[in-house]
Amino acid sequence: MPDHDPPPTAIAPWLSVRHGTAAVDFYVAAFGAVELHRVANDDGEIVCQLAVDGAEFWVSDEPDASPAALGRGSARMILSVAEPDALFDRAVAAGATVIAPMYEAHGWRIGRIADPEGHHWEIARRLHRPG
C-alpha cells in the first residue's frame, strides 16, 4: 500500500444563516466563491462547503444561531486577497453593507462589510511582510 501524505491542517469557518441558498448565492456573486459540497434536506435547508481561491468555509441553515437571532455576529472573517478594493466593491454591488470603507493601517489595506446575513468580513491585503 502506498504511503500518503496527511492532509494539511486547516481551519474553515462555519457560518450559521437564516437563508442558506440566498447566502450561498451572495458569496458566489460577492466573492466569486465556488461550491465544493452541498447537502439539502426536504425543507430546502442546506449545508454547503464553499471556497474563494482555495480558502474554504461552510454555510448552513441554522436560523437560531444566525447573527439575526443572536443580535450580532460572534466571529469576523478576514478574507485576504490580491486586489481587496475590487473585491470590496464587488461585495457591495452584490448587496453587502459597508461597515468601514477601504483604508490603510498597521501594514494592511483593509475594509469591512457585513453580508446580508449579518456576518462581518474584512477584505484585506498585507502591504508588506514583517521582519
Short mmCIF file of C-alpha atoms in Angstrom, two decimals:
data_model
loop_
_atom_site.label_atom_id
_atom_site.label_comp_id
_atom_site.label_asym_id
_atom_site.label_seq_id
_atom_site.Cartn_x
_atom_site.Cartn_y
_atom_site.Cartn_z
CA MET A 1 0.00 0.00 0.00
CA PRO A 2 1.47 3.40 -0.97
CA ASP A 3 2.26 5.99 1.66
CA HIS A 4 0.06 9.06 1.55
CA ASP A 5 0.87 12.46 2.90
CA PRO A 6 -1.59 13.50 5.59
CA PRO A 7 -3.96 16.28 4.58
CA PRO A 8 -2.79 19.76 5.58
CA THR A 9 -4.14 21.26 8.78
CA ALA A 10 -6.86 23.80 8.08
CA ILE A 11 -9.46 25.87 9.89
CA ALA A 12 -12.65 26.58 7.98
CA PRO A 13 -15.31 28.91 9.40
CA TRP A 14 -18.87 27.53 9.60
CA LEU A 15 -21.44 30.30 9.19
CA SER A 16 -24.95 29.88 10.59
CA VAL A 17 -27.52 31.66 8.44
CA ARG A 18 -31.29 32.15 8.13
CA HIS A 19 -31.46 31.66 4.36
CA GLY A 20 -28.79 29.21 3.22
CA THR A 21 -29.46 29.21 -0.51
CA ALA A 22 -29.59 33.02 -0.65
CA ALA A 23 -26.41 33.25 1.43
CA VAL A 24 -24.58 30.91 -0.97
CA ASP A 25 -25.83 32.96 -3.92
CA PHE A 26 -24.45 36.10 -2.23
CA TYR A 27 -21.00 34.55 -1.63
CA VAL A 28 -20.83 33.38 -5.24
CA ALA A 29 -21.74 36.87 -6.53
CA ALA A 30 -19.75 38.87 -3.96
CA PHE A 31 -16.56 36.81 -3.60
CA GLY A 32 -16.55 34.52 -6.63
CA ALA A 33 -16.98 31.55 -4.28
CA VAL A 34 -17.38 28.09 -5.77
CA GLU A 35 -19.40 25.27 -4.26
CA LEU A 36 -17.39 22.23 -3.21
CA HIS A 37 -20.15 20.27 -1.50
CA ARG A 38 -23.88 20.71 -0.81
CA VAL A 39 -26.42 18.68 1.14
CA ALA A 40 -30.09 19.68 1.36
CA ASN A 41 -32.98 18.27 3.36
CA ASP A 42 -36.63 18.01 2.31
CA ASP A 43 -37.33 21.51 3.70
CA GLY A 44 -34.67 23.05 1.43
CA GLU A 45 -32.26 23.72 4.29
CA ILE A 46 -28.65 23.32 3.22
CA VAL A 47 -25.15 22.70 4.42
CA CYS A 48 -22.72 23.94 1.80
CA GLN A 49 -18.93 23.99 1.58
CA LEU A 50 -17.56 26.92 -0.43
CA ALA A 51 -14.13 28.16 -1.42
CA VAL A 52 -12.73 31.52 -2.51
CA ASP A 53 -9.47 30.85 -4.37
CA GLY A 54 -8.92 27.77 -2.22
CA ALA A 55 -9.90 29.38 1.11
CA GLU A 56 -12.72 27.15 2.36
CA PHE A 57 -15.73 27.92 4.55
CA TRP A 58 -19.11 26.38 5.29
CA VAL A 59 -22.65 27.78 5.35
CA SER A 60 -25.67 26.12 6.92
CA ASP A 61 -29.28 26.93 7.64
CA GLU A 62 -29.30 27.44 11.41
CA PRO A 63 -31.66 30.38 11.97
CA ASP A 64 -31.46 30.19 15.78
CA ALA A 65 -27.65 30.58 15.68
CA SER A 66 -27.54 33.27 12.97
CA PRO A 67 -26.40 36.84 13.67
CA ALA A 68 -30.04 37.97 13.34
CA ALA A 69 -31.09 35.64 16.17
CA LEU A 70 -28.09 36.50 18.34
CA GLY A 71 -28.40 40.24 17.75
CA ARG A 72 -24.86 40.35 16.30
CA GLY A 73 -22.21 38.12 14.80
CA SER A 74 -19.97 36.15 17.10
CA ALA A 75 -16.96 35.98 14.75
CA ARG A 76 -15.43 38.09 12.00
CA MET A 77 -13.87 36.72 8.82
CA ILE A 78 -10.74 38.18 7.27
CA LEU A 79 -10.56 37.46 3.55
CA SER A 80 -7.05 38.27 2.28
CA VAL A 81 -6.84 38.73 -1.47
CA ALA A 82 -4.51 40.27 -4.04
CA GLU A 83 -6.98 43.02 -5.04
CA PRO A 84 -9.00 43.94 -1.94
CA ASP A 85 -10.51 47.14 -3.36
CA ALA A 86 -12.01 45.30 -6.35
CA LEU A 87 -13.43 42.51 -4.17
CA PHE A 88 -14.78 45.03 -1.65
CA ASP A 89 -16.60 46.88 -4.46
CA ARG A 90 -17.89 43.59 -5.88
CA ALA A 91 -19.29 42.58 -2.47
CA VAL A 92 -21.02 45.94 -2.02
CA ALA A 93 -22.52 45.68 -5.52
CA ALA A 94 -23.81 42.20 -4.57
CA GLY A 95 -25.64 43.56 -1.52
CA ALA A 96 -23.08 43.87 1.30
CA THR A 97 -23.31 46.78 3.73
CA VAL A 98 -20.20 48.91 4.21
CA ILE A 99 -19.07 48.91 7.85
CA ALA A 100 -15.68 50.56 7.20
CA PRO A 101 -14.53 51.74 3.76
CA MET A 102 -11.15 50.62 2.44
CA TYR A 103 -8.19 52.20 4.25
CA GLU A 104 -4.55 51.53 5.13
CA ALA A 105 -3.34 50.94 8.69
CA HIS A 106 -0.90 48.73 10.56
CA GLY A 107 0.64 47.43 7.33
CA TRP A 108 -2.69 46.39 5.75
CA ARG A 109 -5.07 47.63 3.08
CA ILE A 110 -8.43 46.71 4.59
CA GLY A 111 -12.16 47.46 4.68
CA ARG A 112 -15.11 45.80 6.42
CA ILE A 113 -18.51 44.78 5.11
CA ALA A 114 -21.50 42.96 6.54
CA ASP A 115 -23.05 40.29 4.35
CA PRO A 116 -26.87 40.15 4.07
CA GLU A 117 -26.98 37.58 6.91
CA GLY A 118 -25.09 39.92 9.26
CA HIS A 119 -21.63 38.27 9.24
CA HIS A 120 -18.76 40.76 9.12
CA TRP A 121 -15.97 40.29 6.59
CA GLU A 122 -12.74 42.25 6.47
CA ILE A 123 -11.44 42.32 2.91
CA ALA A 124 -7.70 42.82 3.11
CA ARG A 125 -4.18 42.61 1.72
CA ARG A 126 -0.99 42.83 3.76
CA LEU A 127 1.08 45.72 2.36
CA HIS A 128 4.42 44.32 3.48
CA ARG A 129 5.71 41.32 5.35
CA PRO A 130 7.02 41.98 8.86
CA GLY A 131 10.64 41.26 9.57
#
